[in-house]
PDB file of C-alpha atoms in Angstrom:
ATOM      1  CA  MET A   1     148.324 108.097 -21.046  1.00  0.00           C
ATOM      2  CA  ASN A   2     148.353 104.242 -21.976  1.00  0.00           C
ATOM      3  CA  LYS A   3     150.901 101.934 -21.291  1.00  0.00           C
ATOM      4  CA  LYS A   4     152.785 102.396 -24.563  1.00  0.00           C
ATOM      5  CA  ALA A   5     152.975 105.961 -24.273  1.00  0.00           C
ATOM      6  CA  ARG A   6     154.445 106.024 -20.594  1.00  0.00           C
ATOM      7  CA  THR A   7     156.825 103.774 -21.749  1.00  0.00           C
ATOM      8  CA  LEU A   8     158.104 105.931 -24.735  1.00  0.00           C
ATOM      9  CA  ALA A   9     158.198 108.846 -22.491  1.00  0.00           C
ATOM     10  CA  SER A  10     160.442 107.118 -20.001  1.00  0.00           C
ATOM     11  CA  GLU A  11     162.699 105.753 -22.715  1.00  0.00           C
ATOM     12  CA  LEU A  12     163.411 109.402 -24.171  1.00  0.00           C
ATOM     13  CA  GLU A  13     163.444 111.274 -21.003  1.00  0.00           C
ATOM     14  CA  PRO A  14     167.212 110.742 -20.514  1.00  0.00           C
ATOM     15  CA  PHE A  15     167.991 112.253 -23.653  1.00  0.00           C
ATOM     16  CA  VAL A  16     165.343 115.236 -23.162  1.00  0.00           C
ATOM     17  CA  SER A  17     165.091 116.560 -19.537  1.00  0.00           C
ATOM     18  CA  PRO A  18     168.876 116.976 -18.920  1.00  0.00           C
ATOM     19  CA  PHE A  19     169.117 119.665 -21.554  1.00  0.00           C
ATOM     20  CA  ARG A  20     166.050 121.569 -20.902  1.00  0.00           C
ATOM     21  CA  ILE A  21     166.167 125.162 -19.634  1.00  0.00           C
ATOM     22  CA  ASP A  22     162.661 126.621 -18.788  1.00  0.00           C
ATOM     23  CA  GLY A  23     163.838 129.725 -16.729  1.00  0.00           C
ATOM     24  CA  GLY A  24     163.529 127.950 -13.460  1.00  0.00           C
ATOM     25  CA  GLU A  25     167.142 128.585 -12.347  1.00  0.00           C
ATOM     26  CA  LYS A  26     170.173 130.921 -13.395  1.00  0.00           C
ATOM     27  CA  PHE A  27     171.643 129.728 -16.522  1.00  0.00           C
ATOM     28  CA  ARG A  28     175.181 129.440 -17.253  1.00  0.00           C
ATOM     29  CA  LEU A  29     176.664 128.379 -20.529  1.00  0.00           C
ATOM     30  CA  LYS A  30     179.881 127.007 -19.519  1.00  0.00           C
ATOM     31  CA  SER A  31     178.030 124.625 -17.210  1.00  0.00           C
ATOM     32  CA  HIS A  32     176.719 122.608 -20.141  1.00  0.00           C
ATOM     33  CA  LYS A  33     179.334 120.122 -21.582  1.00  0.00           C
ATOM     34  CA  THR A  34     179.673 120.215 -25.164  1.00  0.00           C
ATOM     35  CA  LYS A  35     180.972 116.195 -25.247  1.00  0.00           C
ATOM     36  CA  VAL A  36     178.346 114.589 -23.372  1.00  0.00           C
ATOM     37  CA  LYS A  37     177.160 111.072 -25.198  1.00  0.00           C
ATOM     38  CA  GLY A  38     174.459 110.405 -22.368  1.00  0.00           C
ATOM     39  CA  GLY A  39     176.108 107.216 -21.775  1.00  0.00           C
ATOM     40  CA  LEU A  40     175.689 105.739 -25.307  1.00  0.00           C
ATOM     41  CA  ASP A  41     178.223 104.797 -28.026  1.00  0.00           C
ATOM     42  CA  LYS A  42     177.509 105.562 -31.624  1.00  0.00           C
ATOM     43  CA  GLU A  43     176.059 102.339 -32.564  1.00  0.00           C
ATOM     44  CA  GLN A  44     173.501 102.780 -29.780  1.00  0.00           C
ATOM     45  CA  GLY A  45     172.638 106.327 -30.693  1.00  0.00           C
ATOM     46  CA  GLU A  46     172.232 105.335 -34.436  1.00  0.00           C
ATOM     47  CA  ALA A  47     169.688 102.826 -33.217  1.00  0.00           C
ATOM     48  CA  ILE A  48     167.795 105.894 -31.431  1.00  0.00           C
ATOM     49  CA  ILE A  49     168.004 108.156 -34.062  1.00  0.00           C
ATOM     50  CA  GLU A  50     166.406 105.329 -36.504  1.00  0.00           C
ATOM     51  CA  ALA A  51     163.874 104.526 -34.290  1.00  0.00           C
ATOM     52  CA  ASN A  52     162.802 108.134 -34.053  1.00  0.00           C
ATOM     53  CA  ARG A  53     162.682 108.710 -37.464  1.00  0.00           C
ATOM     54  CA  LYS A  54     159.838 106.228 -37.649  1.00  0.00           C
ATOM     55  CA  ARG A  55     158.215 107.647 -34.775  1.00  0.00           C
ATOM     56  CA  LEU A  56     158.328 111.090 -36.165  1.00  0.00           C
ATOM     57  CA  ALA A  57     157.187 110.032 -39.574  1.00  0.00           C
ATOM     58  CA  ASP A  58     154.039 108.390 -37.818  1.00  0.00           C
ATOM     59  CA  PHE A  59     153.429 111.442 -35.595  1.00  0.00           C
ATOM     60  CA  GLN A  60     153.753 113.839 -38.647  1.00  0.00           C
ATOM     61  CA  GLU A  61     151.005 112.085 -40.301  1.00  0.00           C
ATOM     62  CA  LYS A  62     148.306 112.137 -37.555  1.00  0.00           C
ATOM     63  CA  LEU A  63     149.393 115.805 -37.121  1.00  0.00           C
ATOM     64  CA  TYR A  64     148.767 116.634 -40.557  1.00  0.00           C
ATOM     65  CA  ALA A  65     145.193 114.573 -40.416  1.00  0.00           C
ATOM     66  CA  GLN A  66     144.174 116.175 -37.036  1.00  0.00           C
ATOM     67  CA  ASP A  67     145.085 119.252 -38.430  1.00  0.00           C
ATOM     68  CA  ARG A  68     144.791 121.079 -35.304  1.00  0.00           C
ATOM     69  CA  TRP A  69     148.282 121.658 -33.606  1.00  0.00           C
ATOM     70  CA  SER A  70     151.394 123.067 -35.305  1.00  0.00           C
ATOM     71  CA  VAL A  71     154.944 122.613 -34.342  1.00  0.00           C
ATOM     72  CA  LEU A  72     157.702 125.260 -34.637  1.00  0.00           C
ATOM     73  CA  VAL A  73     161.308 123.937 -34.289  1.00  0.00           C
ATOM     74  CA  LEU A  74     164.242 126.534 -34.017  1.00  0.00           C
ATOM     75  CA  LEU A  75     167.846 125.623 -34.581  1.00  0.00           C
ATOM     76  CA  GLN A  76     170.572 127.996 -33.409  1.00  0.00           C
ATOM     77  CA  GLY A  77     174.276 127.530 -33.191  1.00  0.00           C
ATOM     78  CA  MET A  78     177.525 128.679 -34.156  1.00  0.00           C
ATOM     79  CA  ASP A  79     179.053 128.146 -37.846  1.00  0.00           C
ATOM     80  CA  ALA A  80     179.561 124.165 -38.221  1.00  0.00           C
ATOM     81  CA  SER A  81     177.486 123.353 -35.040  1.00  0.00           C
ATOM     82  CA  GLY A  82     175.569 120.606 -37.113  1.00  0.00           C
ATOM     83  CA  LYS A  83     172.063 122.472 -37.608  1.00  0.00           C
ATOM     84  CA  ASP A  84     171.830 121.608 -41.626  1.00  0.00           C
ATOM     85  CA  SER A  85     172.879 117.878 -41.134  1.00  0.00           C
ATOM     86  CA  ALA A  86     170.865 117.749 -38.184  1.00  0.00           C
ATOM     87  CA  ILE A  87     167.770 118.726 -40.165  1.00  0.00           C
ATOM     88  CA  LYS A  88     168.594 116.287 -43.054  1.00  0.00           C
ATOM     89  CA  SER A  89     169.183 113.069 -40.829  1.00  0.00           C
ATOM     90  CA  ILE A  90     166.427 114.021 -38.163  1.00  0.00           C
ATOM     91  CA  PHE A  91     163.419 114.377 -40.675  1.00  0.00           C
ATOM     92  CA  GLU A  92     164.920 111.983 -43.459  1.00  0.00           C
ATOM     93  CA  GLY A  93     161.449 110.149 -44.351  1.00  0.00           C
ATOM     94  CA  VAL A  94     158.899 112.640 -43.049  1.00  0.00           C
ATOM     95  CA  ASN A  95     156.419 113.598 -46.059  1.00  0.00           C
ATOM     96  CA  PRO A  96     157.550 116.958 -47.134  1.00  0.00           C
ATOM     97  CA  GLN A  97     154.096 117.861 -47.660  1.00  0.00           C
ATOM     98  CA  GLY A  98     153.547 118.530 -44.261  1.00  0.00           C
ATOM     99  CA  CYS A  99     157.176 119.731 -42.975  1.00  0.00           C
ATOM    100  CA  GLU A 100     158.928 123.094 -44.429  1.00  0.00           C
ATOM    101  CA  VAL A 101     162.465 124.263 -43.418  1.00  0.00           C
ATOM    102  CA  THR A 102     163.063 128.021 -43.924  1.00  0.00           C
ATOM    103  CA  SER A 103     166.805 129.528 -43.408  1.00  0.00           C
ATOM    104  CA  PHE A 104     167.323 133.018 -42.690  1.00  0.00           C
ATOM    105  CA  LYS A 105     169.734 134.948 -44.116  1.00  0.00           C
ATOM    106  CA  GLN A 106     171.156 138.431 -44.443  1.00  0.00           C
ATOM    107  CA  PRO A 107     167.560 140.406 -44.351  1.00  0.00           C
ATOM    108  CA  THR A 108     166.753 141.682 -47.751  1.00  0.00           C
ATOM    109  CA  SER A 109     165.927 145.664 -48.270  1.00  0.00           C
ATOM    110  CA  LYS A 110     162.277 144.944 -48.134  1.00  0.00           C
ATOM    111  CA  GLU A 111     162.575 142.931 -45.092  1.00  0.00           C
ATOM    112  CA  LEU A 112     164.919 145.824 -43.441  1.00  0.00           C
ATOM    113  CA  ASP A 113     161.342 147.976 -43.989  1.00  0.00           C
ATOM    114  CA  HIS A 114     159.475 145.874 -41.823  1.00  0.00           C
ATOM    115  CA  ASP A 115     159.827 144.952 -37.657  1.00  0.00           C
ATOM    116  CA  PHE A 116     162.510 142.606 -36.925  1.00  0.00           C
ATOM    117  CA  MET A 117     159.912 139.623 -36.406  1.00  0.00           C
ATOM    118  CA  TRP A 118     158.030 140.164 -39.702  1.00  0.00           C
ATOM    119  CA  ARG A 119     159.971 137.804 -42.115  1.00  0.00           C
ATOM    120  CA  THR A 120     159.734 135.139 -39.395  1.00  0.00           C
ATOM    121  CA  VAL A 121     156.071 135.470 -38.751  1.00  0.00           C
ATOM    122  CA  LEU A 122     155.476 134.837 -42.870  1.00  0.00           C
ATOM    123  CA  ALA A 123     157.169 131.586 -42.432  1.00  0.00           C
ATOM    124  CA  LEU A 124     155.392 130.137 -39.427  1.00  0.00           C
ATOM    125  CA  PRO A 125     153.855 126.635 -39.866  1.00  0.00           C
ATOM    126  CA  GLU A 126     150.058 126.038 -40.764  1.00  0.00           C
ATOM    127  CA  ARG A 127     147.963 124.157 -38.483  1.00  0.00           C
ATOM    128  CA  GLY A 128     149.031 120.472 -39.044  1.00  0.00           C
ATOM    129  CA  ARG A 129     152.565 120.944 -40.174  1.00  0.00           C
ATOM    130  CA  ILE A 130     156.132 121.214 -38.810  1.00  0.00           C
ATOM    131  CA  GLY A 131     158.177 124.550 -39.596  1.00  0.00           C
ATOM    132  CA  ILE A 132     161.955 124.028 -39.189  1.00  0.00           C
ATOM    133  CA  PHE A 133     163.955 127.741 -38.707  1.00  0.00           C
ATOM    134  CA  ASN A 134     167.482 127.334 -39.532  1.00  0.00           C
ATOM    135  CA  ARG A 135     168.423 130.287 -37.735  1.00  0.00           C
ATOM    136  CA  SER A 136     165.281 132.547 -36.562  1.00  0.00           C
ATOM    137  CA  TYR A 137     164.044 135.802 -35.089  1.00  0.00           C
ATOM    138  CA  TYR A 138     166.791 135.350 -32.222  1.00  0.00           C
ATOM    139  CA  GLU A 139     169.919 136.329 -34.898  1.00  0.00           C
ATOM    140  CA  GLU A 140     168.047 140.099 -34.090  1.00  0.00           C
ATOM    141  CA  CYS A 141     169.663 139.804 -30.644  1.00  0.00           C
ATOM    142  CA  LEU A 142     172.640 138.055 -31.563  1.00  0.00           C
ATOM    143  CA  VAL A 143     174.414 139.206 -34.879  1.00  0.00           C
ATOM    144  CA  THR A 144     172.803 142.734 -34.327  1.00  0.00           C
ATOM    145  CA  ARG A 145     174.444 142.889 -30.918  1.00  0.00           C
ATOM    146  CA  VAL A 146     177.563 141.276 -32.003  1.00  0.00           C
ATOM    147  CA  HIS A 147     177.763 143.584 -35.045  1.00  0.00           C
ATOM    148  CA  PRO A 148     176.249 147.169 -34.246  1.00  0.00           C
ATOM    149  CA  GLU A 149     176.421 148.184 -37.635  1.00  0.00           C
ATOM    150  CA  VAL A 150     173.882 145.300 -38.623  1.00  0.00           C
ATOM    151  CA  LEU A 151     171.356 147.144 -36.078  1.00  0.00           C
ATOM    152  CA  LYS A 152     171.810 150.220 -37.707  1.00  0.00           C
ATOM    153  CA  ALA A 153     170.854 149.097 -41.123  1.00  0.00           C
ATOM    154  CA  GLU A 154     167.404 148.316 -39.665  1.00  0.00           C
ATOM    155  CA  LYS A 155     166.746 151.869 -39.818  1.00  0.00           C
ATOM    156  CA  LEU A 156     164.753 152.024 -36.412  1.00  0.00           C
ATOM    157  CA  PRO A 157     164.283 155.606 -35.319  1.00  0.00           C
ATOM    158  CA  PRO A 158     167.549 156.803 -33.256  1.00  0.00           C
ATOM    159  CA  ARG A 159     165.477 157.513 -29.874  1.00  0.00           C
ATOM    160  CA  LEU A 160     164.472 153.916 -30.026  1.00  0.00           C
ATOM    161  CA  VAL A 161     168.003 152.717 -30.149  1.00  0.00           C
ATOM    162  CA  THR A 162     168.859 152.599 -26.404  1.00  0.00           C
ATOM    163  CA  LYS A 163     170.743 150.293 -23.754  1.00  0.00           C
ATOM    164  CA  ALA A 164     167.254 148.641 -23.079  1.00  0.00           C
ATOM    165  CA  ILE A 165     166.810 147.342 -26.696  1.00  0.00           C
ATOM    166  CA  TRP A 166     167.926 143.840 -25.735  1.00  0.00           C
ATOM    167  CA  HIS A 167     165.871 143.475 -23.017  1.00  0.00           C
ATOM    168  CA  GLU A 168     162.912 144.837 -25.018  1.00  0.00           C
ATOM    169  CA  ARG A 169     163.515 142.502 -27.661  1.00  0.00           C
ATOM    170  CA  PHE A 170     163.830 139.810 -25.248  1.00  0.00           C
ATOM    171  CA  GLN A 171     160.468 140.812 -23.673  1.00  0.00           C
ATOM    172  CA  ASP A 172     158.665 140.936 -27.397  1.00  0.00           C
ATOM    173  CA  ILE A 173     159.931 137.523 -28.443  1.00  0.00           C
ATOM    174  CA  SER A 174     158.783 135.967 -25.100  1.00  0.00           C
ATOM    175  CA  ALA A 175     155.314 137.385 -25.725  1.00  0.00           C
ATOM    176  CA  PHE A 176     155.218 136.398 -29.247  1.00  0.00           C
ATOM    177  CA  GLU A 177     156.156 132.957 -28.114  1.00  0.00           C
ATOM    178  CA  ARG A 178     153.284 132.845 -25.169  1.00  0.00           C
ATOM    179  CA  TYR A 179     150.776 133.968 -28.177  1.00  0.00           C
ATOM    180  CA  LEU A 180     151.834 131.280 -30.451  1.00  0.00           C
ATOM    181  CA  THR A 181     151.769 128.448 -27.751  1.00  0.00           C
ATOM    182  CA  ARG A 182     147.890 129.958 -26.930  1.00  0.00           C
ATOM    183  CA  ASN A 183     146.860 129.013 -30.427  1.00  0.00           C
ATOM    184  CA  GLY A 184     148.248 125.745 -30.627  1.00  0.00           C
ATOM    185  CA  THR A 185     151.795 126.359 -31.980  1.00  0.00           C
ATOM    186  CA  VAL A 186     154.408 124.071 -30.047  1.00  0.00           C
ATOM    187  CA  ILE A 187     157.732 125.662 -29.981  1.00  0.00           C
ATOM    188  CA  LEU A 188     160.848 123.640 -29.637  1.00  0.00           C
ATOM    189  CA  LYS A 189     164.202 125.681 -29.427  1.00  0.00           C
ATOM    190  CA  PHE A 190     167.480 124.214 -29.967  1.00  0.00           C
ATOM    191  CA  PHE A 191     171.104 125.576 -29.435  1.00  0.00           C
ATOM    192  CA  LEU A 192     173.714 123.468 -30.566  1.00  0.00           C
ATOM    193  CA  ASN A 193     176.143 123.852 -28.219  1.00  0.00           C
ATOM    194  CA  ILE A 194     179.940 123.047 -29.833  1.00  0.00           C
ATOM    195  CA  SER A 195     183.426 123.561 -28.618  1.00  0.00           C
ATOM    196  CA  LYS A 196     185.608 126.056 -30.184  1.00  0.00           C
ATOM    197  CA  GLU A 197     188.088 122.966 -30.740  1.00  0.00           C
ATOM    198  CA  GLU A 198     185.361 121.214 -32.588  1.00  0.00           C
ATOM    199  CA  GLN A 199     184.385 124.120 -34.425  1.00  0.00           C
ATOM    200  CA  ARG A 200     188.137 124.003 -35.734  1.00  0.00           C
ATOM    201  CA  GLU A 201     188.253 120.507 -36.631  1.00  0.00           C
ATOM    202  CA  ARG A 202     184.973 120.505 -38.787  1.00  0.00           C
ATOM    203  CA  PHE A 203     186.519 123.982 -40.404  1.00  0.00           C
ATOM    204  CA  LEU A 204     189.585 122.034 -41.447  1.00  0.00           C
ATOM    205  CA  ASP A 205     187.431 118.860 -42.694  1.00  0.00           C
ATOM    206  CA  ARG A 206     185.715 121.049 -44.944  1.00  0.00           C
ATOM    207  CA  LEU A 207     188.889 122.857 -46.358  1.00  0.00           C
ATOM    208  CA  GLU A 208     190.556 119.292 -46.894  1.00  0.00           C
ATOM    209  CA  GLU A 209     187.701 117.538 -48.731  1.00  0.00           C
ATOM    210  CA  PRO A 210     186.665 119.195 -51.975  1.00  0.00           C
ATOM    211  CA  ALA A 211     182.978 117.986 -51.652  1.00  0.00           C
ATOM    212  CA  LYS A 212     182.712 120.238 -48.557  1.00  0.00           C
ATOM    213  CA  ASN A 213     184.693 123.183 -49.697  1.00  0.00           C
ATOM    214  CA  TRP A 214     181.317 125.076 -50.564  1.00  0.00           C
ATOM    215  CA  LYS A 215     180.460 125.022 -46.960  1.00  0.00           C
ATOM    216  CA  PHE A 216     183.538 127.236 -45.988  1.00  0.00           C
ATOM    217  CA  SER A 217     183.753 131.098 -46.372  1.00  0.00           C
ATOM    218  CA  MET A 218     186.187 133.645 -44.981  1.00  0.00           C
ATOM    219  CA  GLY A 219     183.361 135.174 -43.056  1.00  0.00           C
ATOM    220  CA  ASP A 220     183.291 131.979 -40.994  1.00  0.00           C
ATOM    221  CA  VAL A 221     187.083 132.632 -39.542  1.00  0.00           C
ATOM    222  CA  THR A 222     186.195 136.357 -39.027  1.00  0.00           C
ATOM    223  CA  GLU A 223     183.185 135.217 -36.940  1.00  0.00           C
ATOM    224  CA  ARG A 224     185.150 132.661 -35.095  1.00  0.00           C
ATOM    225  CA  ALA A 225     187.385 135.679 -33.910  1.00  0.00           C
ATOM    226  CA  LYS A 226     184.241 136.474 -31.856  1.00  0.00           C
ATOM    227  CA  TRP A 227     183.919 133.482 -30.401  1.00  0.00           C
ATOM    228  CA  GLN A 228     183.596 134.759 -26.535  1.00  0.00           C
ATOM    229  CA  ARG A 229     181.150 137.675 -27.462  1.00  0.00           C
ATOM    230  CA  TYR A 230     178.783 135.378 -29.207  1.00  0.00           C
ATOM    231  CA  GLN A 231     178.853 132.753 -26.458  1.00  0.00           C
ATOM    232  CA  ALA A 232     177.966 135.517 -23.886  1.00  0.00           C
ATOM    233  CA  VAL A 233     175.419 136.720 -26.062  1.00  0.00           C
ATOM    234  CA  TYR A 234     173.694 133.143 -26.213  1.00  0.00           C
ATOM    235  CA  GLN A 235     174.088 132.830 -22.666  1.00  0.00           C
ATOM    236  CA  ASP A 236     172.165 135.965 -22.452  1.00  0.00           C
ATOM    237  CA  ILE A 237     169.233 135.042 -25.210  1.00  0.00           C
ATOM    238  CA  VAL A 238     168.755 131.560 -23.420  1.00  0.00           C
ATOM    239  CA  ARG A 239     168.728 133.194 -19.961  1.00  0.00           C
ATOM    240  CA  HIS A 240     166.147 135.684 -20.730  1.00  0.00           C
ATOM    241  CA  THR A 241     164.044 133.846 -23.351  1.00  0.00           C
ATOM    242  CA  SER A 242     163.676 130.333 -21.541  1.00  0.00           C
ATOM    243  CA  THR A 243     160.201 129.684 -20.401  1.00  0.00           C
ATOM    244  CA  PRO A 244     157.806 126.897 -19.190  1.00  0.00           C
ATOM    245  CA  HIS A 245     156.013 127.273 -22.558  1.00  0.00           C
ATOM    246  CA  ALA A 246     158.970 127.832 -24.938  1.00  0.00           C
ATOM    247  CA  PRO A 247     162.020 126.335 -23.092  1.00  0.00           C
ATOM    248  CA  TRP A 248     165.454 126.047 -24.838  1.00  0.00           C
ATOM    249  CA  TYR A 249     167.121 123.013 -25.353  1.00  0.00           C
ATOM    250  CA  VAL A 250     170.910 123.223 -24.955  1.00  0.00           C
ATOM    251  CA  VAL A 251     172.122 120.275 -26.981  1.00  0.00           C
ATOM    252  CA  PRO A 252     175.926 118.960 -26.595  1.00  0.00           C
ATOM    253  CA  ALA A 253     176.818 119.275 -30.468  1.00  0.00           C
ATOM    254  CA  ASP A 254     180.578 117.815 -30.295  1.00  0.00           C
ATOM    255  CA  HIS A 255     179.335 114.493 -31.206  1.00  0.00           C
ATOM    256  CA  LYS A 256     176.862 114.969 -34.123  1.00  0.00           C
ATOM    257  CA  TRP A 257     175.188 111.807 -33.762  1.00  0.00           C
ATOM    258  CA  PHE A 258     174.285 112.430 -29.857  1.00  0.00           C
ATOM    259  CA  ALA A 259     172.987 115.814 -30.626  1.00  0.00           C
ATOM    260  CA  ARG A 260     170.430 113.984 -33.256  1.00  0.00           C
ATOM    261  CA  VAL A 261     169.490 111.823 -30.491  1.00  0.00           C
ATOM    262  CA  VAL A 262     168.450 114.847 -28.270  1.00  0.00           C
ATOM    263  CA  ILE A 263     167.121 116.832 -31.162  1.00  0.00           C
ATOM    264  CA  GLY A 264     165.023 113.861 -32.152  1.00  0.00           C
ATOM    265  CA  SER A 265     163.695 112.730 -29.244  1.00  0.00           C
ATOM    266  CA  THR A 266     162.657 116.094 -27.863  1.00  0.00           C
ATOM    267  CA  ILE A 267     160.611 116.515 -30.983  1.00  0.00           C
ATOM    268  CA  VAL A 268     159.157 112.939 -30.565  1.00  0.00           C
ATOM    269  CA  ALA A 269     158.513 113.207 -27.174  1.00  0.00           C
ATOM    270  CA  ALA A 270     156.544 116.625 -27.680  1.00  0.00           C
ATOM    271  CA  LEU A 271     154.811 114.886 -30.462  1.00  0.00           C
ATOM    272  CA  GLU A 272     153.773 112.129 -28.065  1.00  0.00           C
ATOM    273  CA  SER A 273     152.439 114.315 -25.626  1.00  0.00           C
ATOM    274  CA  LEU A 274     149.683 115.889 -28.003  1.00  0.00           C
ATOM    275  CA  ASP A 275     147.878 112.518 -28.180  1.00  0.00           C
ATOM    276  CA  LEU A 276     147.470 112.895 -31.817  1.00  0.00           C
ATOM    277  CA  GLN A 277     144.774 110.700 -33.455  1.00  0.00           C
ATOM    278  CA  PHE A 278     143.475 110.463 -37.005  1.00  0.00           C
ATOM    279  CA  PRO A 279     140.010 112.350 -37.309  1.00  0.00           C
ATOM    280  CA  ARG A 280     137.177 109.840 -36.648  1.00  0.00           C
ATOM    281  CA  VAL A 281     134.326 109.556 -39.288  1.00  0.00           C
ATOM    282  CA  ASP A 282     130.907 110.196 -38.323  1.00  0.00           C
ATOM    283  CA  ALA A 283     127.816 107.697 -38.489  1.00  0.00           C
ATOM    284  CA  ALA A 284     126.498 109.727 -41.364  1.00  0.00           C
ATOM    285  CA  SER A 285     129.907 109.394 -43.290  1.00  0.00           C
ATOM    286  CA  ARG A 286     130.406 105.867 -42.471  1.00  0.00           C
ATOM    287  CA  GLU A 287     126.827 104.845 -44.332  1.00  0.00           C
ATOM    288  CA  GLU A 288     127.840 106.861 -47.235  1.00  0.00           C
ATOM    289  CA  PHE A 289     131.100 104.654 -47.509  1.00  0.00           C
ATOM    290  CA  LYS A 290     129.222 101.633 -47.091  1.00  0.00           C
ATOM    291  CA  ALA A 291     126.929 102.695 -50.434  1.00  0.00           C
ATOM    292  CA  VAL A 292     130.041 103.498 -52.375  1.00  0.00           C
ATOM    293  CA  ARG A 293     131.838 100.364 -51.258  1.00  0.00           C
ATOM    294  CA  LYS A 294     128.862  98.401 -52.527  1.00  0.00           C
ATOM    295  CA  ALA A 295     128.542 100.388 -55.711  1.00  0.00           C
ATOM    296  CA  LEU A 296     132.110  99.621 -56.246  1.00  0.00           C
ATOM    297  CA  GLU A 297     132.136  96.105 -55.429  1.00  0.00           C
ATOM    298  CA  ASN A 298     129.130  95.885 -58.046  1.00  0.00           C
ATOM    299  CA  GLU A 299     130.853  97.749 -60.654  1.00  0.00           C
ATOM    300  CA  GLY A 300     133.815  94.860 -60.167  1.00  0.00           C
ATOM    301  CA  LYS A 301     131.223  92.201 -60.563  1.00  0.00           C
ATOM    302  CA  GLY A 302     129.808  93.827 -63.828  1.00  0.00           C
ATOM    303  CA  GLY A 303     133.286  93.827 -65.403  1.00  0.00           C
ATOM    304  CA  LYS A 304     133.762  89.863 -64.895  1.00  0.00           C
ATOM    305  CA  LYS A 305     130.360  89.232 -66.722  1.00  0.00           C
ATOM    306  CA  GLY A 306     131.541  90.375 -70.118  1.00  0.00           C
ATOM    307  CA  ARG A 307     134.130  92.405 -71.252  1.00  0.00           C
ATOM    308  CA  PRO A 308     134.039  94.415 -74.513  1.00  0.00           C
ATOM    309  CA  VAL A 309     135.273  92.564 -77.765  1.00  0.00           C
ATOM    310  CA  LYS A 310     138.373  94.570 -79.334  1.00  0.00           C
ATOM    311  CA  ALA A 311     137.411  96.041 -82.705  1.00  0.00           C
ATOM    312  CA  GLY A 312     139.348  94.501 -85.917  1.00  0.00           C
TER     313      GLY A 312
END
């Protein structure tokens, strides 16, 4: 790794490693504060966000050209935790040709006739591309657990719905993620950790500003009443599916700008570690390019000698 790369890695490390959970220790969600700012003020944070946008655009172009790796970014979090706005901010300026966002809503009847991973498998990024999941297959261990009626709608054979189903799903997901990483997909999982008080403020903001009314639904309030249950289930998910090859990043989300610093820095650091390069042109192609260049230059010289006279 060159000096420039080492400098970038060390520059971003304070905004990445403190939030990484890779299964090496017991995870307790309450131990992770939501208001952390990493010693930055908002102005400093915005400067890092802007720098990361430029880095991300550069890495994405090389990722696309090299066509070997793919990147899967998963965003999970309670309503109003900032998933949509984080995607918009962090990926601003990235070529949409090499980046795709998929939002997973309530399953359709067709999706319910397949296994719980099916619809997300269809949306996986191709080599050379970044895929962003706004919510993901983790909803099948989250909403289905908080709302048993949702699990019932999946039409599993009754004898398969046992007390072990969540542990089995954790095992299946971890095996699936290991399979993806072994085939060249870099998995980056972010849990936007927002406080109940901050969620309340954002809900009130949505109600007070007409331009944000569309973001609010009464279902948000219903889910908020299950806050403690959701927190317990998220803790269980992170605890059982954090691995060295697919770690979770528990992102302090009360300050949107700092959440974007953490997410953007983590993605940039991961791409930097891949040592992405533009494909090299072989000797035969270089000789061919010389011939084409010469032909184009001669064509230009010919055009200068005599232009066709306009009729009439």
